């Protein structure tokens, strides 16, 4: 793994499997391994790793998360661990990786099964008419968003899907198109939607039956790729997180 992109890759694995994810990769020309960790809302991976480090320091009188760095006084060993509950990273000596991973697995096995249920904090159910540029402008006034103040997540029920989809990946995914663009319809209006990692699920779930209805979980944003008309704002896009068939 390229150590410069493991954060992005770990995040994508977490999103695809809806489980905490960890990627470890070797540094060039030394004995240390770099790791990136991403988690799901109910599991505090930073807290779990911090507890493992504390137990290791008590048992072995040393840090488990460390790396070797050059200084004016020569190579020095420094602590290398940081982040928060949902995203963190560390470095570790290659000889400690195997026992460390065994300890991680033991800690994860103690967690309640319900902690592994992926949940979305939905702040409101919207109708098609609620999704407007005015709503985004109001949301922008609350920015910046980030850890412990996530961008608002919404739900919309009984949606109709357009007939055409546009699968896409990136230049390193020539054999897979995990993402897709599609449209959500209501009367004479349609809104562009994008689903990262949802291509396979969409293909299995969405049928050509025009009477079929679906429930969406999404955030709302402006479509930065499309230029607005003079004096107007860019078109809206739904960034869909999940999709299910409506039971109604």
PDB file of C-alpha atoms in Angstrom:
ATOM      1  CA  UNK A   1       0.000   0.000   0.000  1.00  0.00           C
ATOM      2  CA  UNK A   2       1.202   3.522  -0.726  1.00  0.00           C
ATOM      3  CA  UNK A   3       1.538   5.118   2.702  1.00  0.00           C
ATOM      4  CA  UNK A   4       0.361   8.455   1.316  1.00  0.00           C
ATOM      5  CA  UNK A   5      -3.142   7.200   0.465  1.00  0.00           C
ATOM      6  CA  UNK A   6      -3.936   4.590   3.117  1.00  0.00           C
ATOM      7  CA  UNK A   7      -6.251   7.029   4.889  1.00  0.00           C
ATOM      8  CA  UNK A   8      -8.440   7.317   1.787  1.00  0.00           C
ATOM      9  CA  UNK A   9      -8.294   3.569   1.138  1.00  0.00           C
ATOM     10  CA  UNK A  10      -9.153   2.671   4.733  1.00  0.00           C
ATOM     11  CA  UNK A  11     -12.125   5.018   4.603  1.00  0.00           C
ATOM     12  CA  UNK A  12     -13.400   3.332   1.434  1.00  0.00           C
ATOM     13  CA  UNK A  13     -13.071  -0.145   2.947  1.00  0.00           C
ATOM     14  CA  UNK A  14     -15.009   1.044   6.002  1.00  0.00           C
ATOM     15  CA  UNK A  15     -17.734   2.461   3.774  1.00  0.00           C
ATOM     16  CA  UNK A  16     -17.988  -0.677   1.655  1.00  0.00           C
ATOM     17  CA  UNK A  17     -18.218  -3.188   4.505  1.00  0.00           C
ATOM     18  CA  UNK A  18     -19.668  -0.887   7.220  1.00  0.00           C
ATOM     19  CA  UNK A  19     -17.095  -2.145   9.705  1.00  0.00           C
ATOM     20  CA  UNK A  20     -14.032  -0.614  11.366  1.00  0.00           C
ATOM     21  CA  UNK A  21     -11.072  -0.879   8.997  1.00  0.00           C
ATOM     22  CA  UNK A  22      -7.303  -0.774   9.417  1.00  0.00           C
ATOM     23  CA  UNK A  23      -4.520  -0.764   6.831  1.00  0.00           C
ATOM     24  CA  UNK A  24      -0.869  -1.217   7.797  1.00  0.00           C
ATOM     25  CA  UNK A  25       1.945  -0.636   5.323  1.00  0.00           C
ATOM     26  CA  UNK A  26       5.729  -0.584   5.519  1.00  0.00           C
ATOM     27  CA  UNK A  27       7.775   2.574   5.479  1.00  0.00           C
ATOM     28  CA  UNK A  28      10.603   2.696   2.968  1.00  0.00           C
ATOM     29  CA  UNK A  29      14.010   1.589   4.187  1.00  0.00           C
ATOM     30  CA  UNK A  30      13.243   1.142   7.895  1.00  0.00           C
ATOM     31  CA  UNK A  31      11.719  -1.314  10.355  1.00  0.00           C
ATOM     32  CA  UNK A  32       8.514   0.570  11.101  1.00  0.00           C
ATOM     33  CA  UNK A  33       4.976   0.148   9.814  1.00  0.00           C
ATOM     34  CA  UNK A  34       2.466   2.960   9.336  1.00  0.00           C
ATOM     35  CA  UNK A  35      -1.244   2.370   9.949  1.00  0.00           C
ATOM     36  CA  UNK A  36      -4.485   4.188   9.248  1.00  0.00           C
ATOM     37  CA  UNK A  37      -7.739   3.369  11.053  1.00  0.00           C
ATOM     38  CA  UNK A  38     -11.351   4.319  10.333  1.00  0.00           C
ATOM     39  CA  UNK A  39     -14.381   3.372  12.370  1.00  0.00           C
ATOM     40  CA  UNK A  40     -18.182   3.346  12.417  1.00  0.00           C
ATOM     41  CA  UNK A  41     -20.283   5.565  14.706  1.00  0.00           C
ATOM     42  CA  UNK A  42     -20.800   3.138  17.614  1.00  0.00           C
ATOM     43  CA  UNK A  43     -17.173   2.042  17.965  1.00  0.00           C
ATOM     44  CA  UNK A  44     -14.411   4.242  19.396  1.00  0.00           C
ATOM     45  CA  UNK A  45     -11.313   2.817  17.723  1.00  0.00           C
ATOM     46  CA  UNK A  46      -9.066   5.507  19.189  1.00  0.00           C
ATOM     47  CA  UNK A  47     -10.175   4.509  22.690  1.00  0.00           C
ATOM     48  CA  UNK A  48      -9.608   0.807  21.968  1.00  0.00           C
ATOM     49  CA  UNK A  49      -6.088   1.387  20.621  1.00  0.00           C
ATOM     50  CA  UNK A  50      -5.256   3.757  23.464  1.00  0.00           C
ATOM     51  CA  UNK A  51      -6.252   1.056  25.955  1.00  0.00           C
ATOM     52  CA  UNK A  52      -4.053  -1.477  24.144  1.00  0.00           C
ATOM     53  CA  UNK A  53      -1.141   0.956  24.307  1.00  0.00           C
ATOM     54  CA  UNK A  54      -1.678   1.520  28.036  1.00  0.00           C
ATOM     55  CA  UNK A  55      -1.709  -2.217  28.745  1.00  0.00           C
ATOM     56  CA  UNK A  56       1.457  -2.677  26.681  1.00  0.00           C
ATOM     57  CA  UNK A  57       3.272   0.141  28.491  1.00  0.00           C
ATOM     58  CA  UNK A  58       2.391  -1.398  31.872  1.00  0.00           C
ATOM     59  CA  UNK A  59       3.451  -4.912  30.862  1.00  0.00           C
ATOM     60  CA  UNK A  60       6.604  -4.042  28.880  1.00  0.00           C
ATOM     61  CA  UNK A  61       7.554  -0.553  30.123  1.00  0.00           C
ATOM     62  CA  UNK A  62       7.584   0.834  26.590  1.00  0.00           C
ATOM     63  CA  UNK A  63       5.325   2.428  24.010  1.00  0.00           C
ATOM     64  CA  UNK A  64       3.843   0.185  21.355  1.00  0.00           C
ATOM     65  CA  UNK A  65       3.123   3.098  18.997  1.00  0.00           C
ATOM     66  CA  UNK A  66       6.430   4.642  18.035  1.00  0.00           C
ATOM     67  CA  UNK A  67       8.705   5.390  15.138  1.00  0.00           C
ATOM     68  CA  UNK A  68      12.301   6.319  14.426  1.00  0.00           C
ATOM     69  CA  UNK A  69      12.973   9.861  13.240  1.00  0.00           C
ATOM     70  CA  UNK A  70      16.197  11.677  12.329  1.00  0.00           C
ATOM     71  CA  UNK A  71      17.174  14.616  14.538  1.00  0.00           C
ATOM     72  CA  UNK A  72      20.235  16.830  15.003  1.00  0.00           C
ATOM     73  CA  UNK A  73      21.337  14.377  17.695  1.00  0.00           C
ATOM     74  CA  UNK A  74      20.855  11.335  15.482  1.00  0.00           C
ATOM     75  CA  UNK A  75      17.960   8.885  15.214  1.00  0.00           C
ATOM     76  CA  UNK A  76      15.414   9.150  18.016  1.00  0.00           C
ATOM     77  CA  UNK A  77      12.400   7.017  18.963  1.00  0.00           C
ATOM     78  CA  UNK A  78       9.243   9.095  19.395  1.00  0.00           C
ATOM     79  CA  UNK A  79       5.624   8.256  20.199  1.00  0.00           C
ATOM     80  CA  UNK A  80       3.458   8.009  17.065  1.00  0.00           C
ATOM     81  CA  UNK A  81      -0.275   7.796  17.734  1.00  0.00           C
ATOM     82  CA  UNK A  82      -3.090  10.298  17.275  1.00  0.00           C
ATOM     83  CA  UNK A  83      -6.576  10.989  16.031  1.00  0.00           C
ATOM     84  CA  UNK A  84     -10.098  10.616  17.379  1.00  0.00           C
ATOM     85  CA  UNK A  85     -12.799   7.974  17.807  1.00  0.00           C
ATOM     86  CA  UNK A  86     -13.625   7.641  14.108  1.00  0.00           C
ATOM     87  CA  UNK A  87     -10.230   8.194  12.482  1.00  0.00           C
ATOM     88  CA  UNK A  88      -6.729   7.685  13.843  1.00  0.00           C
ATOM     89  CA  UNK A  89      -3.268   6.571  12.850  1.00  0.00           C
ATOM     90  CA  UNK A  90      -0.075   5.198  14.330  1.00  0.00           C
ATOM     91  CA  UNK A  91       3.333   3.731  13.607  1.00  0.00           C
ATOM     92  CA  UNK A  92       4.653   0.508  15.087  1.00  0.00           C
ATOM     93  CA  UNK A  93       7.808  -1.603  14.851  1.00  0.00           C
ATOM     94  CA  UNK A  94       7.388  -4.527  12.463  1.00  0.00           C
ATOM     95  CA  UNK A  95       8.256  -7.057  15.211  1.00  0.00           C
ATOM     96  CA  UNK A  96       5.285  -5.870  17.292  1.00  0.00           C
ATOM     97  CA  UNK A  97       2.679  -6.052  14.528  1.00  0.00           C
ATOM     98  CA  UNK A  98       1.605  -9.696  14.993  1.00  0.00           C
ATOM     99  CA  UNK A  99       1.031  -9.567  18.783  1.00  0.00           C
ATOM    100  CA  UNK A 100      -0.592  -6.152  18.408  1.00  0.00           C
ATOM    101  CA  UNK A 101      -3.122  -7.413  15.851  1.00  0.00           C
ATOM    102  CA  UNK A 102      -3.926 -10.388  18.084  1.00  0.00           C
ATOM    103  CA  UNK A 103      -4.676  -7.971  20.918  1.00  0.00           C
ATOM    104  CA  UNK A 104      -6.884  -5.841  18.635  1.00  0.00           C
ATOM    105  CA  UNK A 105      -8.919  -8.907  17.684  1.00  0.00           C
ATOM    106  CA  UNK A 106      -9.344  -9.882  21.339  1.00  0.00           C
ATOM    107  CA  UNK A 107     -10.565  -6.389  22.219  1.00  0.00           C
ATOM    108  CA  UNK A 108     -13.011  -6.326  19.291  1.00  0.00           C
ATOM    109  CA  UNK A 109     -14.466  -9.691  20.339  1.00  0.00           C
ATOM    110  CA  UNK A 110     -15.489  -8.185  23.689  1.00  0.00           C
ATOM    111  CA  UNK A 111     -17.690  -5.530  22.058  1.00  0.00           C
ATOM    112  CA  UNK A 112     -21.489  -6.010  22.050  1.00  0.00           C
ATOM    113  CA  UNK A 113     -22.892  -7.180  18.722  1.00  0.00           C
ATOM    114  CA  UNK A 114     -25.140  -4.111  18.553  1.00  0.00           C
ATOM    115  CA  UNK A 115     -22.053  -1.868  18.387  1.00  0.00           C
ATOM    116  CA  UNK A 116     -21.412  -3.210  14.878  1.00  0.00           C
ATOM    117  CA  UNK A 117     -24.781  -2.039  13.594  1.00  0.00           C
ATOM    118  CA  UNK A 118     -24.124   0.891  11.292  1.00  0.00           C
ATOM    119  CA  UNK A 119     -26.387   3.788  12.155  1.00  0.00           C
ATOM    120  CA  UNK A 120     -27.123   7.151  10.590  1.00  0.00           C
ATOM    121  CA  UNK A 121     -28.119  10.156  12.664  1.00  0.00           C
ATOM    122  CA  UNK A 122     -30.992  11.498  10.583  1.00  0.00           C
ATOM    123  CA  UNK A 123     -32.138  14.930  11.673  1.00  0.00           C
ATOM    124  CA  UNK A 124     -35.286  15.182   9.549  1.00  0.00           C
ATOM    125  CA  UNK A 125     -37.500  13.516   6.947  1.00  0.00           C
ATOM    126  CA  UNK A 126     -37.852  15.725   3.888  1.00  0.00           C
ATOM    127  CA  UNK A 127     -40.304  15.864   1.044  1.00  0.00           C
ATOM    128  CA  UNK A 128     -39.191  16.596  -2.508  1.00  0.00           C
ATOM    129  CA  UNK A 129     -40.463  20.167  -2.152  1.00  0.00           C
ATOM    130  CA  UNK A 130     -38.237  20.737   0.912  1.00  0.00           C
ATOM    131  CA  UNK A 131     -35.032  20.236  -1.092  1.00  0.00           C
ATOM    132  CA  UNK A 132     -34.175  23.713  -2.297  1.00  0.00           C
ATOM    133  CA  UNK A 133     -31.230  26.069  -2.651  1.00  0.00           C
ATOM    134  CA  UNK A 134     -32.640  28.017   0.279  1.00  0.00           C
ATOM    135  CA  UNK A 135     -32.250  24.960   2.507  1.00  0.00           C
ATOM    136  CA  UNK A 136     -28.572  24.569   1.567  1.00  0.00           C
ATOM    137  CA  UNK A 137     -27.951  28.268   2.178  1.00  0.00           C
ATOM    138  CA  UNK A 138     -29.422  27.885   5.661  1.00  0.00           C
ATOM    139  CA  UNK A 139     -27.251  24.820   6.324  1.00  0.00           C
ATOM    140  CA  UNK A 140     -24.154  26.696   5.159  1.00  0.00           C
ATOM    141  CA  UNK A 141     -24.711  29.282   7.890  1.00  0.00           C
ATOM    142  CA  UNK A 142     -24.044  26.542  10.467  1.00  0.00           C
ATOM    143  CA  UNK A 143     -20.679  25.580   8.957  1.00  0.00           C
ATOM    144  CA  UNK A 144     -17.953  24.543   9.403  1.00  0.00           C
ATOM    145  CA  UNK A 145     -18.941  20.922   9.939  1.00  0.00           C
ATOM    146  CA  UNK A 146     -16.621  18.209  11.195  1.00  0.00           C
ATOM    147  CA  UNK A 147     -16.001  15.728  13.992  1.00  0.00           C
ATOM    148  CA  UNK A 148     -18.912  15.775  16.491  1.00  0.00           C
ATOM    149  CA  UNK A 149     -20.737  18.251  14.233  1.00  0.00           C
ATOM    150  CA  UNK A 150     -21.337  16.245  11.100  1.00  0.00           C
ATOM    151  CA  UNK A 151     -23.008  17.618   7.992  1.00  0.00           C
ATOM    152  CA  UNK A 152     -26.778  17.070   8.429  1.00  0.00           C
ATOM    153  CA  UNK A 153     -28.167  13.759   7.207  1.00  0.00           C
ATOM    154  CA  UNK A 154     -31.721  13.571   5.884  1.00  0.00           C
ATOM    155  CA  UNK A 155     -34.183  10.899   4.801  1.00  0.00           C
ATOM    156  CA  UNK A 156     -36.813  10.906   2.066  1.00  0.00           C
ATOM    157  CA  UNK A 157     -39.454   8.216   1.587  1.00  0.00           C
ATOM    158  CA  UNK A 158     -41.354   6.829  -1.397  1.00  0.00           C
ATOM    159  CA  UNK A 159     -39.000   8.173  -4.070  1.00  0.00           C
ATOM    160  CA  UNK A 160     -39.161   7.348  -7.777  1.00  0.00           C
ATOM    161  CA  UNK A 161     -35.914   6.615  -9.640  1.00  0.00           C
ATOM    162  CA  UNK A 162     -34.987   7.656 -13.178  1.00  0.00           C
ATOM    163  CA  UNK A 163     -34.310   5.037 -15.860  1.00  0.00           C
ATOM    164  CA  UNK A 164     -30.700   5.971 -16.595  1.00  0.00           C
ATOM    165  CA  UNK A 165     -27.640   5.527 -14.400  1.00  0.00           C
ATOM    166  CA  UNK A 166     -24.011   6.482 -14.927  1.00  0.00           C
ATOM    167  CA  UNK A 167     -21.572   4.080 -13.218  1.00  0.00           C
ATOM    168  CA  UNK A 168     -18.089   5.403 -12.429  1.00  0.00           C
ATOM    169  CA  UNK A 169     -14.936   4.609 -10.514  1.00  0.00           C
ATOM    170  CA  UNK A 170     -11.525   6.218 -10.813  1.00  0.00           C
ATOM    171  CA  UNK A 171      -8.514   5.722 -13.045  1.00  0.00           C
ATOM    172  CA  UNK A 172      -7.226   2.925 -10.787  1.00  0.00           C
ATOM    173  CA  UNK A 173     -10.535   1.039 -10.947  1.00  0.00           C
ATOM    174  CA  UNK A 174     -10.673   0.003 -14.598  1.00  0.00           C
ATOM    175  CA  UNK A 175     -12.373  -3.303 -13.767  1.00  0.00           C
ATOM    176  CA  UNK A 176     -14.867  -1.940 -11.219  1.00  0.00           C
ATOM    177  CA  UNK A 177     -17.356   0.902 -11.184  1.00  0.00           C
ATOM    178  CA  UNK A 178     -18.353   1.029  -7.511  1.00  0.00           C
ATOM    179  CA  UNK A 179     -20.116   4.404  -7.692  1.00  0.00           C
ATOM    180  CA  UNK A 180     -22.983   5.767  -9.756  1.00  0.00           C
ATOM    181  CA  UNK A 181     -24.969   8.826 -10.690  1.00  0.00           C
ATOM    182  CA  UNK A 182     -28.742   8.620 -11.052  1.00  0.00           C
ATOM    183  CA  UNK A 183     -31.825  10.819 -10.769  1.00  0.00           C
ATOM    184  CA  UNK A 184     -34.634  11.061  -8.256  1.00  0.00           C
ATOM    185  CA  UNK A 185     -37.977  12.089  -9.770  1.00  0.00           C
ATOM    186  CA  UNK A 186     -41.117  13.820  -8.541  1.00  0.00           C
ATOM    187  CA  UNK A 187     -43.818  15.035 -10.923  1.00  0.00           C
ATOM    188  CA  UNK A 188     -42.021  17.285 -13.444  1.00  0.00           C
ATOM    189  CA  UNK A 189     -38.878  17.789 -11.374  1.00  0.00           C
ATOM    190  CA  UNK A 190     -35.741  15.703 -11.020  1.00  0.00           C
ATOM    191  CA  UNK A 191     -32.680  15.968  -8.808  1.00  0.00           C
ATOM    192  CA  UNK A 192     -29.281  14.506  -9.608  1.00  0.00           C
ATOM    193  CA  UNK A 193     -28.025  11.987  -7.050  1.00  0.00           C
ATOM    194  CA  UNK A 194     -24.671  10.304  -6.546  1.00  0.00           C
ATOM    195  CA  UNK A 195     -24.049   7.124  -4.562  1.00  0.00           C
ATOM    196  CA  UNK A 196     -20.461   6.319  -3.620  1.00  0.00           C
ATOM    197  CA  UNK A 197     -20.042   2.572  -3.230  1.00  0.00           C
ATOM    198  CA  UNK A 198     -23.718   1.969  -4.034  1.00  0.00           C
ATOM    199  CA  UNK A 199     -23.520   0.738  -7.638  1.00  0.00           C
ATOM    200  CA  UNK A 200     -23.883  -2.982  -6.848  1.00  0.00           C
ATOM    201  CA  UNK A 201     -26.657  -2.404  -4.324  1.00  0.00           C
ATOM    202  CA  UNK A 202     -28.538  -0.116  -6.703  1.00  0.00           C
ATOM    203  CA  UNK A 203     -28.384  -2.677  -9.525  1.00  0.00           C
ATOM    204  CA  UNK A 204     -29.782  -5.419  -7.276  1.00  0.00           C
ATOM    205  CA  UNK A 205     -32.431  -3.256  -5.633  1.00  0.00           C
ATOM    206  CA  UNK A 206     -33.820  -0.834  -8.192  1.00  0.00           C
ATOM    207  CA  UNK A 207     -36.079  -2.319 -10.866  1.00  0.00           C
ATOM    208  CA  UNK A 208     -37.640  -0.931 -14.049  1.00  0.00           C
ATOM    209  CA  UNK A 209     -41.048  -1.022 -12.388  1.00  0.00           C
ATOM    210  CA  UNK A 210     -42.219   2.600 -12.575  1.00  0.00           C
ATOM    211  CA  UNK A 211     -44.539   2.087  -9.612  1.00  0.00           C
ATOM    212  CA  UNK A 212     -41.686   1.002  -7.309  1.00  0.00           C
ATOM    213  CA  UNK A 213     -40.778   3.403  -4.519  1.00  0.00           C
ATOM    214  CA  UNK A 214     -37.578   3.754  -2.507  1.00  0.00           C
ATOM    215  CA  UNK A 215     -36.357   5.365   0.704  1.00  0.00           C
ATOM    216  CA  UNK A 216     -33.114   7.348   0.688  1.00  0.00           C
ATOM    217  CA  UNK A 217     -30.668   8.578   3.311  1.00  0.00           C
ATOM    218  CA  UNK A 218     -28.576  11.487   2.034  1.00  0.00           C
ATOM    219  CA  UNK A 219     -26.856  14.803   2.450  1.00  0.00           C
ATOM    220  CA  UNK A 220     -27.545  17.757   0.148  1.00  0.00           C
ATOM    221  CA  UNK A 221     -24.970  19.812  -1.716  1.00  0.00           C
ATOM    222  CA  UNK A 222     -24.541  22.003  -4.749  1.00  0.00           C
ATOM    223  CA  UNK A 223     -23.317  20.285  -7.911  1.00  0.00           C
ATOM    224  CA  UNK A 224     -19.931  21.967  -8.328  1.00  0.00           C
ATOM    225  CA  UNK A 225     -19.379  20.358 -11.766  1.00  0.00           C
ATOM    226  CA  UNK A 226     -22.291  22.141 -13.418  1.00  0.00           C
ATOM    227  CA  UNK A 227     -22.228  25.864 -14.019  1.00  0.00           C
ATOM    228  CA  UNK A 228     -25.320  27.771 -12.933  1.00  0.00           C
ATOM    229  CA  UNK A 229     -27.205  30.175 -15.136  1.00  0.00           C
ATOM    230  CA  UNK A 230     -26.530  33.888 -14.777  1.00  0.00           C
ATOM    231  CA  UNK A 231     -27.618  35.117 -11.364  1.00  0.00           C
ATOM    232  CA  UNK A 232     -28.519  31.623 -10.141  1.00  0.00           C
ATOM    233  CA  UNK A 233     -26.910  28.972  -7.932  1.00  0.00           C
ATOM    234  CA  UNK A 234     -25.518  25.598  -9.098  1.00  0.00           C
ATOM    235  CA  UNK A 235     -27.999  22.706  -9.321  1.00  0.00           C
ATOM    236  CA  UNK A 236     -28.563  20.563  -6.237  1.00  0.00           C
ATOM    237  CA  UNK A 237     -27.150  17.074  -5.769  1.00  0.00           C
ATOM    238  CA  UNK A 238     -28.163  14.391  -3.286  1.00  0.00           C
ATOM    239  CA  UNK A 239     -25.152  12.542  -1.875  1.00  0.00           C
ATOM    240  CA  UNK A 240     -26.948   9.281  -1.122  1.00  0.00           C
ATOM    241  CA  UNK A 241     -25.571   7.194   1.744  1.00  0.00           C
ATOM    242  CA  UNK A 242     -28.045   4.327   1.566  1.00  0.00           C
ATOM    243  CA  UNK A 243     -31.117   3.179  -0.339  1.00  0.00           C
ATOM    244  CA  UNK A 244     -33.919   0.741   0.491  1.00  0.00           C
ATOM    245  CA  UNK A 245     -37.197  -0.352  -1.015  1.00  0.00           C
ATOM    246  CA  UNK A 246     -40.188   1.416   0.467  1.00  0.00           C
ATOM    247  CA  UNK A 247     -42.610  -0.800   2.378  1.00  0.00           C
ATOM    248  CA  UNK A 248     -45.550   1.429   1.572  1.00  0.00           C
TER     249      UNK A 248
END
